[in-house]
Amino acid sequence: MNAIIELHGVGIAFDGHEVLRGIELTVTQGEIVTIMGGSGSGKSVLLRLLAGLIKPDQGEIRIDGTDIVPLSEDGMLSFRQRMGVVFQQAALFDSMTVADNIAYPLREHADLDEAAIQQRVAELLGIVGLPGIEAKYPAELSGGMRKRVGIARALALRPALVLYDEPTSGLDPGNAKMISQLIVQVAHTFGTTSIVVSHDLYWSLQISSRVAIIYQGRIIAVGTPAEIQASAIPEVQAFLAGDLH
């Protein structure tokens, strides 16, 4: 399979504090790879690096063969249209309807007439299991519904890569299950590659092709859920037991 993401020697520090160092990771097309680690381990920083929101101090970040580190802001803006990002709190525009939230990237970046945009919005709402809510506002939605609208918006431009930031955070078990299953459905239906940053151990082990564990700024283990659970690395076992913070 083609490598969609390749990280080589990636490191970054803030105010002299090294957050990530020597990060090596390859993700192939169609995989769901979940990044896990204790609080402050650097997993969310890694997601921001992949989204091009910040740049590393050293190393390469190749997405579909292109090193995004040297790209200008304009170049990164263009490149970012090929990926979708699902933010932890959905990050919907409160003053816009659901339809306008989902349509926003289409109006900004796609050459479509309004009828085609509305058709795409309806299609996306069907995919995430929320047909017919175009006229509602974010304040009228539950947390799980807002997350699903966020996923619909992330899929608007048909990205090859989707980044999920804590997709089940703050959700009850039923909604956490629904969102986790939706991530798998999206990956299988559209062939998207998915990077998930999560603290939700149960669902991460259920849905991931592979899991990467970050500890003290380094990826200390990468493997299938079964391989991670069978790992002999003490820090991995401590993380699985809830004893690694």
PDB file of C-alpha atoms in Angstrom:
ATOM      1  CA  MET A   1       0.000   0.000   0.000  1.00  0.00           C
ATOM      2  CA  ASN A   2       1.077   3.583  -0.616  1.00  0.00           C
ATOM      3  CA  ALA A   3       2.535   5.544   2.285  1.00  0.00           C
ATOM      4  CA  ILE A   4       0.245   8.530   2.873  1.00  0.00           C
ATOM      5  CA  ILE A   5       2.118   9.873   5.908  1.00  0.00           C
ATOM      6  CA  GLU A   6       5.845   9.600   6.611  1.00  0.00           C
ATOM      7  CA  LEU A   7       7.394  11.230   9.666  1.00  0.00           C
ATOM      8  CA  HIS A   8      11.189  11.172   9.898  1.00  0.00           C
ATOM      9  CA  GLY A   9      13.125  12.568  12.849  1.00  0.00           C
ATOM     10  CA  VAL A  10      10.386  15.009  13.808  1.00  0.00           C
ATOM     11  CA  GLY A  11      10.989  17.110  16.895  1.00  0.00           C
ATOM     12  CA  ILE A  12       9.612  20.288  18.411  1.00  0.00           C
ATOM     13  CA  ALA A  13      10.211  22.288  21.577  1.00  0.00           C
ATOM     14  CA  PHE A  14       8.310  25.119  23.253  1.00  0.00           C
ATOM     15  CA  ASP A  15      10.166  27.603  25.459  1.00  0.00           C
ATOM     16  CA  GLY A  16      13.125  25.248  25.629  1.00  0.00           C
ATOM     17  CA  HIS A  17      10.994  22.260  26.638  1.00  0.00           C
ATOM     18  CA  GLU A  18      11.266  19.346  24.211  1.00  0.00           C
ATOM     19  CA  VAL A  19       7.745  18.096  23.499  1.00  0.00           C
ATOM     20  CA  LEU A  20       8.447  15.646  20.649  1.00  0.00           C
ATOM     21  CA  ARG A  21      11.767  14.156  19.576  1.00  0.00           C
ATOM     22  CA  GLY A  22      12.872  11.677  16.957  1.00  0.00           C
ATOM     23  CA  ILE A  23       9.340  10.842  15.844  1.00  0.00           C
ATOM     24  CA  GLU A  24       9.267   8.118  13.186  1.00  0.00           C
ATOM     25  CA  LEU A  25       5.945   6.922  11.791  1.00  0.00           C
ATOM     26  CA  THR A  26       4.625   5.669   8.459  1.00  0.00           C
ATOM     27  CA  VAL A  27       0.899   5.396   7.748  1.00  0.00           C
ATOM     28  CA  THR A  28      -0.378   3.631   4.644  1.00  0.00           C
ATOM     29  CA  GLN A  29      -3.481   4.342   2.604  1.00  0.00           C
ATOM     30  CA  GLY A  30      -6.748   3.390   4.280  1.00  0.00           C
ATOM     31  CA  GLU A  31      -5.314   2.800   7.739  1.00  0.00           C
ATOM     32  CA  ILE A  32      -6.873   4.074  10.949  1.00  0.00           C
ATOM     33  CA  VAL A  33      -3.921   4.897  13.187  1.00  0.00           C
ATOM     34  CA  THR A  34      -4.614   6.115  16.702  1.00  0.00           C
ATOM     35  CA  ILE A  35      -2.065   8.166  18.622  1.00  0.00           C
ATOM     36  CA  MET A  36      -2.294   7.593  22.363  1.00  0.00           C
ATOM     37  CA  GLY A  37      -0.360   8.692  25.420  1.00  0.00           C
ATOM     38  CA  GLY A  38      -0.698  10.286  28.796  1.00  0.00           C
ATOM     39  CA  SER A  39      -1.642  13.901  29.379  1.00  0.00           C
ATOM     40  CA  GLY A  40       1.080  16.194  28.045  1.00  0.00           C
ATOM     41  CA  SER A  41       2.726  13.404  26.053  1.00  0.00           C
ATOM     42  CA  GLY A  42       2.651  15.432  22.836  1.00  0.00           C
ATOM     43  CA  LYS A  43      -0.077  13.603  20.936  1.00  0.00           C
ATOM     44  CA  SER A  44      -2.139  16.734  20.229  1.00  0.00           C
ATOM     45  CA  VAL A  45       1.015  18.600  19.170  1.00  0.00           C
ATOM     46  CA  LEU A  46       1.678  15.801  16.680  1.00  0.00           C
ATOM     47  CA  LEU A  47      -1.807  16.265  15.221  1.00  0.00           C
ATOM     48  CA  ARG A  48      -1.219  20.018  14.841  1.00  0.00           C
ATOM     49  CA  LEU A  49       2.054  19.267  13.049  1.00  0.00           C
ATOM     50  CA  LEU A  50       0.265  16.938  10.625  1.00  0.00           C
ATOM     51  CA  ALA A  51      -2.378  19.590   9.968  1.00  0.00           C
ATOM     52  CA  GLY A  52       0.357  22.109   9.179  1.00  0.00           C
ATOM     53  CA  LEU A  53      -0.833  24.432  11.939  1.00  0.00           C
ATOM     54  CA  ILE A  54       2.675  24.519  13.425  1.00  0.00           C
ATOM     55  CA  LYS A  55       6.087  23.556  12.049  1.00  0.00           C
ATOM     56  CA  PRO A  56       8.627  21.222  13.661  1.00  0.00           C
ATOM     57  CA  ASP A  57      12.089  22.345  14.710  1.00  0.00           C
ATOM     58  CA  GLN A  58      13.571  19.408  12.851  1.00  0.00           C
ATOM     59  CA  GLY A  59      12.551  16.480  10.695  1.00  0.00           C
ATOM     60  CA  GLU A  60      10.376  15.748   7.676  1.00  0.00           C
ATOM     61  CA  ILE A  61       6.597  15.436   7.511  1.00  0.00           C
ATOM     62  CA  ARG A  62       5.669  13.897   4.171  1.00  0.00           C
ATOM     63  CA  ILE A  63       2.031  13.660   3.173  1.00  0.00           C
ATOM     64  CA  ASP A  64       1.414  11.766  -0.048  1.00  0.00           C
ATOM     65  CA  GLY A  65       5.090  12.228  -0.889  1.00  0.00           C
ATOM     66  CA  THR A  66       5.289  15.988  -0.288  1.00  0.00           C
ATOM     67  CA  ASP A  67       7.312  17.366   2.614  1.00  0.00           C
ATOM     68  CA  ILE A  68       4.954  19.958   4.089  1.00  0.00           C
ATOM     69  CA  VAL A  69       7.543  21.511   6.430  1.00  0.00           C
ATOM     70  CA  PRO A  70       9.056  23.936   3.864  1.00  0.00           C
ATOM     71  CA  LEU A  71       5.685  24.959   2.407  1.00  0.00           C
ATOM     72  CA  SER A  72       4.671  28.611   2.622  1.00  0.00           C
ATOM     73  CA  GLU A  73       1.398  29.511   4.330  1.00  0.00           C
ATOM     74  CA  ASP A  74      -0.270  29.803   0.908  1.00  0.00           C
ATOM     75  CA  GLY A  75       1.158  26.448  -0.119  1.00  0.00           C
ATOM     76  CA  MET A  76      -0.018  24.860   3.114  1.00  0.00           C
ATOM     77  CA  LEU A  77      -3.473  26.397   2.734  1.00  0.00           C
ATOM     78  CA  SER A  78      -3.800  24.776  -0.675  1.00  0.00           C
ATOM     79  CA  PHE A  79      -2.447  21.478   0.641  1.00  0.00           C
ATOM     80  CA  ARG A  80      -4.803  21.550   3.633  1.00  0.00           C
ATOM     81  CA  GLN A  81      -7.783  21.353   1.281  1.00  0.00           C
ATOM     82  CA  ARG A  82      -6.782  17.731   0.675  1.00  0.00           C
ATOM     83  CA  MET A  83      -7.261  16.819   4.321  1.00  0.00           C
ATOM     84  CA  GLY A  84     -10.151  17.061   6.743  1.00  0.00           C
ATOM     85  CA  VAL A  85      -9.820  17.956  10.405  1.00  0.00           C
ATOM     86  CA  VAL A  86     -12.388  17.048  13.056  1.00  0.00           C
ATOM     87  CA  PHE A  87     -11.778  19.279  16.064  1.00  0.00           C
ATOM     88  CA  GLN A  88     -12.304  18.151  19.655  1.00  0.00           C
ATOM     89  CA  GLN A  89     -15.244  20.501  20.262  1.00  0.00           C
ATOM     90  CA  ALA A  90     -16.445  20.269  16.623  1.00  0.00           C
ATOM     91  CA  ALA A  91     -15.590  24.001  16.175  1.00  0.00           C
ATOM     92  CA  LEU A  92     -18.841  24.775  14.377  1.00  0.00           C
ATOM     93  CA  PHE A  93     -19.835  28.361  13.632  1.00  0.00           C
ATOM     94  CA  ASP A  94     -22.616  29.112  16.137  1.00  0.00           C
ATOM     95  CA  SER A  95     -24.195  31.784  13.928  1.00  0.00           C
ATOM     96  CA  MET A  96     -24.504  29.445  10.935  1.00  0.00           C
ATOM     97  CA  THR A  97     -27.018  26.690  10.305  1.00  0.00           C
ATOM     98  CA  VAL A  98     -25.836  23.108  10.029  1.00  0.00           C
ATOM     99  CA  ALA A  99     -26.128  23.366   6.237  1.00  0.00           C
ATOM    100  CA  ASP A 100     -24.008  26.511   6.103  1.00  0.00           C
ATOM    101  CA  ASN A 101     -21.385  25.007   8.417  1.00  0.00           C
ATOM    102  CA  ILE A 102     -20.974  21.986   6.156  1.00  0.00           C
ATOM    103  CA  ALA A 103     -21.154  24.099   3.006  1.00  0.00           C
ATOM    104  CA  TYR A 104     -18.493  26.540   4.211  1.00  0.00           C
ATOM    105  CA  PRO A 105     -15.450  24.705   2.756  1.00  0.00           C
ATOM    106  CA  LEU A 106     -17.373  24.000  -0.449  1.00  0.00           C
ATOM    107  CA  ARG A 107     -18.183  27.679  -0.957  1.00  0.00           C
ATOM    108  CA  GLU A 108     -14.602  28.663  -0.163  1.00  0.00           C
ATOM    109  CA  HIS A 109     -12.732  26.075  -2.211  1.00  0.00           C
ATOM    110  CA  ALA A 110     -15.010  24.150  -4.608  1.00  0.00           C
ATOM    111  CA  ASP A 111     -16.304  25.321  -7.975  1.00  0.00           C
ATOM    112  CA  LEU A 112     -19.910  24.238  -7.414  1.00  0.00           C
ATOM    113  CA  ASP A 113     -23.234  25.980  -7.894  1.00  0.00           C
ATOM    114  CA  GLU A 114     -25.595  26.343  -4.939  1.00  0.00           C
ATOM    115  CA  ALA A 115     -27.795  23.416  -5.976  1.00  0.00           C
ATOM    116  CA  ALA A 116     -24.785  21.092  -6.094  1.00  0.00           C
ATOM    117  CA  ILE A 117     -23.601  22.382  -2.715  1.00  0.00           C
ATOM    118  CA  GLN A 118     -26.971  21.700  -1.099  1.00  0.00           C
ATOM    119  CA  GLN A 119     -27.042  18.240  -2.650  1.00  0.00           C
ATOM    120  CA  ARG A 120     -23.586  17.529  -1.221  1.00  0.00           C
ATOM    121  CA  VAL A 121     -24.668  18.800   2.216  1.00  0.00           C
ATOM    122  CA  ALA A 122     -27.700  16.496   2.196  1.00  0.00           C
ATOM    123  CA  GLU A 123     -25.511  13.573   1.106  1.00  0.00           C
ATOM    124  CA  LEU A 124     -23.027  14.229   3.925  1.00  0.00           C
ATOM    125  CA  LEU A 125     -25.751  14.498   6.551  1.00  0.00           C
ATOM    126  CA  GLY A 126     -27.067  11.155   5.369  1.00  0.00           C
ATOM    127  CA  ILE A 127     -23.601   9.621   5.699  1.00  0.00           C
ATOM    128  CA  VAL A 128     -23.287  10.738   9.332  1.00  0.00           C
ATOM    129  CA  GLY A 129     -26.837   9.657  10.162  1.00  0.00           C
ATOM    130  CA  LEU A 130     -28.406  13.104  10.545  1.00  0.00           C
ATOM    131  CA  PRO A 131     -30.677  13.602   7.524  1.00  0.00           C
ATOM    132  CA  GLY A 132     -32.958  16.617   7.451  1.00  0.00           C
ATOM    133  CA  ILE A 133     -31.284  18.825  10.069  1.00  0.00           C
ATOM    134  CA  GLU A 134     -29.938  21.406   7.602  1.00  0.00           C
ATOM    135  CA  ALA A 135     -31.868  24.314   9.154  1.00  0.00           C
ATOM    136  CA  LYS A 136     -30.856  23.653  12.760  1.00  0.00           C
ATOM    137  CA  TYR A 137     -28.188  25.658  14.591  1.00  0.00           C
ATOM    138  CA  PRO A 138     -25.327  24.128  16.626  1.00  0.00           C
ATOM    139  CA  ALA A 139     -26.925  25.248  19.912  1.00  0.00           C
ATOM    140  CA  GLU A 140     -29.901  23.003  19.112  1.00  0.00           C
ATOM    141  CA  LEU A 141     -27.727  19.892  18.782  1.00  0.00           C
ATOM    142  CA  SER A 142     -26.433  17.420  21.347  1.00  0.00           C
ATOM    143  CA  GLY A 143     -22.693  16.934  21.762  1.00  0.00           C
ATOM    144  CA  GLY A 144     -22.755  13.761  19.690  1.00  0.00           C
ATOM    145  CA  MET A 145     -24.707  15.447  16.906  1.00  0.00           C
ATOM    146  CA  ARG A 146     -22.254  18.355  16.810  1.00  0.00           C
ATOM    147  CA  LYS A 147     -19.379  15.884  16.481  1.00  0.00           C
ATOM    148  CA  ARG A 148     -21.138  14.199  13.556  1.00  0.00           C
ATOM    149  CA  VAL A 149     -21.750  17.540  11.835  1.00  0.00           C
ATOM    150  CA  GLY A 150     -18.048  18.256  12.339  1.00  0.00           C
ATOM    151  CA  ILE A 151     -17.211  14.986  10.597  1.00  0.00           C
ATOM    152  CA  ALA A 152     -19.592  15.854   7.742  1.00  0.00           C
ATOM    153  CA  ARG A 153     -17.860  19.213   7.281  1.00  0.00           C
ATOM    154  CA  ALA A 154     -14.429  17.547   7.339  1.00  0.00           C
ATOM    155  CA  LEU A 155     -15.567  15.251   4.507  1.00  0.00           C
ATOM    156  CA  ALA A 156     -17.010  18.046   2.352  1.00  0.00           C
ATOM    157  CA  LEU A 157     -14.028  18.313  -0.017  1.00  0.00           C
ATOM    158  CA  ARG A 158     -13.604  14.516  -0.226  1.00  0.00           C
ATOM    159  CA  PRO A 159     -10.212  14.457   1.529  1.00  0.00           C
ATOM    160  CA  ALA A 160      -7.843  11.516   1.290  1.00  0.00           C
ATOM    161  CA  LEU A 161      -6.724  12.102   4.886  1.00  0.00           C
ATOM    162  CA  VAL A 162      -8.862  12.880   7.939  1.00  0.00           C
ATOM    163  CA  LEU A 163      -7.418  13.968  11.293  1.00  0.00           C
ATOM    164  CA  TYR A 164      -9.579  13.427  14.390  1.00  0.00           C
ATOM    165  CA  ASP A 165      -8.783  15.251  17.643  1.00  0.00           C
ATOM    166  CA  GLU A 166     -10.261  13.386  20.642  1.00  0.00           C
ATOM    167  CA  PRO A 167     -13.438  12.414  18.734  1.00  0.00           C
ATOM    168  CA  THR A 168     -15.119  10.670  21.693  1.00  0.00           C
ATOM    169  CA  SER A 169     -14.122  13.198  24.368  1.00  0.00           C
ATOM    170  CA  GLY A 170     -17.053  14.362  26.498  1.00  0.00           C
ATOM    171  CA  LEU A 171     -19.500  11.860  25.015  1.00  0.00           C
ATOM    172  CA  ASP A 172     -21.621   9.277  26.809  1.00  0.00           C
ATOM    173  CA  PRO A 173     -20.866   5.609  25.985  1.00  0.00           C
ATOM    174  CA  GLY A 174     -23.605   5.373  23.350  1.00  0.00           C
ATOM    175  CA  ASN A 175     -22.407   8.410  21.430  1.00  0.00           C
ATOM    176  CA  ALA A 176     -18.763   7.352  21.817  1.00  0.00           C
ATOM    177  CA  LYS A 177     -19.679   4.042  20.177  1.00  0.00           C
ATOM    178  CA  MET A 178     -21.573   5.820  17.384  1.00  0.00           C
ATOM    179  CA  ILE A 179     -18.693   8.195  16.593  1.00  0.00           C
ATOM    180  CA  SER A 180     -16.128   5.380  16.697  1.00  0.00           C
ATOM    181  CA  GLN A 181     -18.180   3.253  14.313  1.00  0.00           C
ATOM    182  CA  LEU A 182     -18.632   6.280  12.043  1.00  0.00           C
ATOM    183  CA  ILE A 183     -14.845   6.716  11.803  1.00  0.00           C
ATOM    184  CA  VAL A 184     -14.593   3.117  10.578  1.00  0.00           C
ATOM    185  CA  GLN A 185     -17.531   3.576   8.189  1.00  0.00           C
ATOM    186  CA  VAL A 186     -15.950   6.692   6.660  1.00  0.00           C
ATOM    187  CA  ALA A 187     -12.594   4.960   6.233  1.00  0.00           C
ATOM    188  CA  HIS A 188     -14.133   1.901   4.588  1.00  0.00           C
ATOM    189  CA  THR A 189     -16.628   3.783   2.405  1.00  0.00           C
ATOM    190  CA  PHE A 190     -14.264   6.431   1.058  1.00  0.00           C
ATOM    191  CA  GLY A 191     -10.879   4.759   1.466  1.00  0.00           C
ATOM    192  CA  THR A 192      -9.694   7.651   3.614  1.00  0.00           C
ATOM    193  CA  THR A 193      -6.623   7.412   5.788  1.00  0.00           C
ATOM    194  CA  SER A 194      -7.419   8.364   9.380  1.00  0.00           C
ATOM    195  CA  ILE A 195      -5.240   9.688  12.192  1.00  0.00           C
ATOM    196  CA  VAL A 196      -7.022   9.701  15.528  1.00  0.00           C
ATOM    197  CA  VAL A 197      -5.685  11.334  18.689  1.00  0.00           C
ATOM    198  CA  SER A 198      -7.537   9.790  21.600  1.00  0.00           C
ATOM    199  CA  HIS A 199      -7.469   8.973  25.292  1.00  0.00           C
ATOM    200  CA  ASP A 200     -10.315   6.451  24.817  1.00  0.00           C
ATOM    201  CA  LEU A 201      -8.475   3.164  25.192  1.00  0.00           C
ATOM    202  CA  TYR A 202     -11.471   0.876  24.678  1.00  0.00           C
ATOM    203  CA  TRP A 203     -12.614   2.306  21.349  1.00  0.00           C
ATOM    204  CA  SER A 204      -9.082   2.918  20.114  1.00  0.00           C
ATOM    205  CA  LEU A 205      -8.345  -0.785  20.478  1.00  0.00           C
ATOM    206  CA  GLN A 206     -11.653  -1.646  18.777  1.00  0.00           C
ATOM    207  CA  ILE A 207     -11.367   0.470  15.622  1.00  0.00           C
ATOM    208  CA  SER A 208      -7.667   1.040  14.923  1.00  0.00           C
ATOM    209  CA  SER A 209      -5.586  -0.659  12.272  1.00  0.00           C
ATOM    210  CA  ARG A 210      -2.594   0.266  14.438  1.00  0.00           C
ATOM    211  CA  VAL A 211      -1.968   2.183  17.642  1.00  0.00           C
ATOM    212  CA  ALA A 212       1.056   4.371  18.402  1.00  0.00           C
ATOM    213  CA  ILE A 213       1.948   5.069  22.035  1.00  0.00           C
ATOM    214  CA  ILE A 214       3.799   8.291  22.868  1.00  0.00           C
ATOM    215  CA  TYR A 215       5.794   8.528  26.096  1.00  0.00           C
ATOM    216  CA  GLN A 216       8.059  11.414  27.079  1.00  0.00           C
ATOM    217  CA  GLY A 217       7.936  12.841  23.562  1.00  0.00           C
ATOM    218  CA  ARG A 218       8.841   9.639  21.735  1.00  0.00           C
ATOM    219  CA  ILE A 219       6.791   6.953  20.028  1.00  0.00           C
ATOM    220  CA  ILE A 220       7.724   3.923  22.109  1.00  0.00           C
ATOM    221  CA  ALA A 221       5.458   1.376  20.404  1.00  0.00           C
ATOM    222  CA  VAL A 222       3.481   1.005  17.184  1.00  0.00           C
ATOM    223  CA  GLY A 223       1.419  -2.047  16.361  1.00  0.00           C
ATOM    224  CA  THR A 224      -1.969  -3.612  15.884  1.00  0.00           C
ATOM    225  CA  PRO A 225      -4.249  -3.506  18.919  1.00  0.00           C
ATOM    226  CA  ALA A 226      -3.332  -7.135  19.637  1.00  0.00           C
ATOM    227  CA  GLU A 227       0.385  -6.356  19.387  1.00  0.00           C
ATOM    228  CA  ILE A 228       0.046  -3.361  21.693  1.00  0.00           C
ATOM    229  CA  GLN A 229      -1.863  -5.393  24.261  1.00  0.00           C
ATOM    230  CA  ALA A 230       0.823  -8.109  24.133  1.00  0.00           C
ATOM    231  CA  SER A 231       3.726  -5.635  24.285  1.00  0.00           C
ATOM    232  CA  ALA A 232       6.512  -6.397  26.752  1.00  0.00           C
ATOM    233  CA  ILE A 233       7.439  -2.705  27.049  1.00  0.00           C
ATOM    234  CA  PRO A 234       6.774  -1.739  30.698  1.00  0.00           C
ATOM    235  CA  GLU A 235       5.551   1.767  29.825  1.00  0.00           C
ATOM    236  CA  VAL A 236       3.031   0.345  27.346  1.00  0.00           C
ATOM    237  CA  GLN A 237       1.653  -2.058  29.927  1.00  0.00           C
ATOM    238  CA  ALA A 238       1.526   0.786  32.459  1.00  0.00           C
ATOM    239  CA  PHE A 239      -0.446   2.886  29.966  1.00  0.00           C
ATOM    240  CA  LEU A 240      -2.906   0.058  29.290  1.00  0.00           C
ATOM    241  CA  ALA A 241      -3.378  -0.373  33.040  1.00  0.00           C
ATOM    242  CA  GLY A 242      -4.027   3.336  33.485  1.00  0.00           C
ATOM    243  CA  ASP A 243      -0.850   3.840  35.500  1.00  0.00           C
ATOM    244  CA  LEU A 244       1.084   5.972  32.992  1.00  0.00           C
ATOM    245  CA  HIS A 245       0.387   9.686  33.261  1.00  0.00           C
TER     246      HIS A 245
END
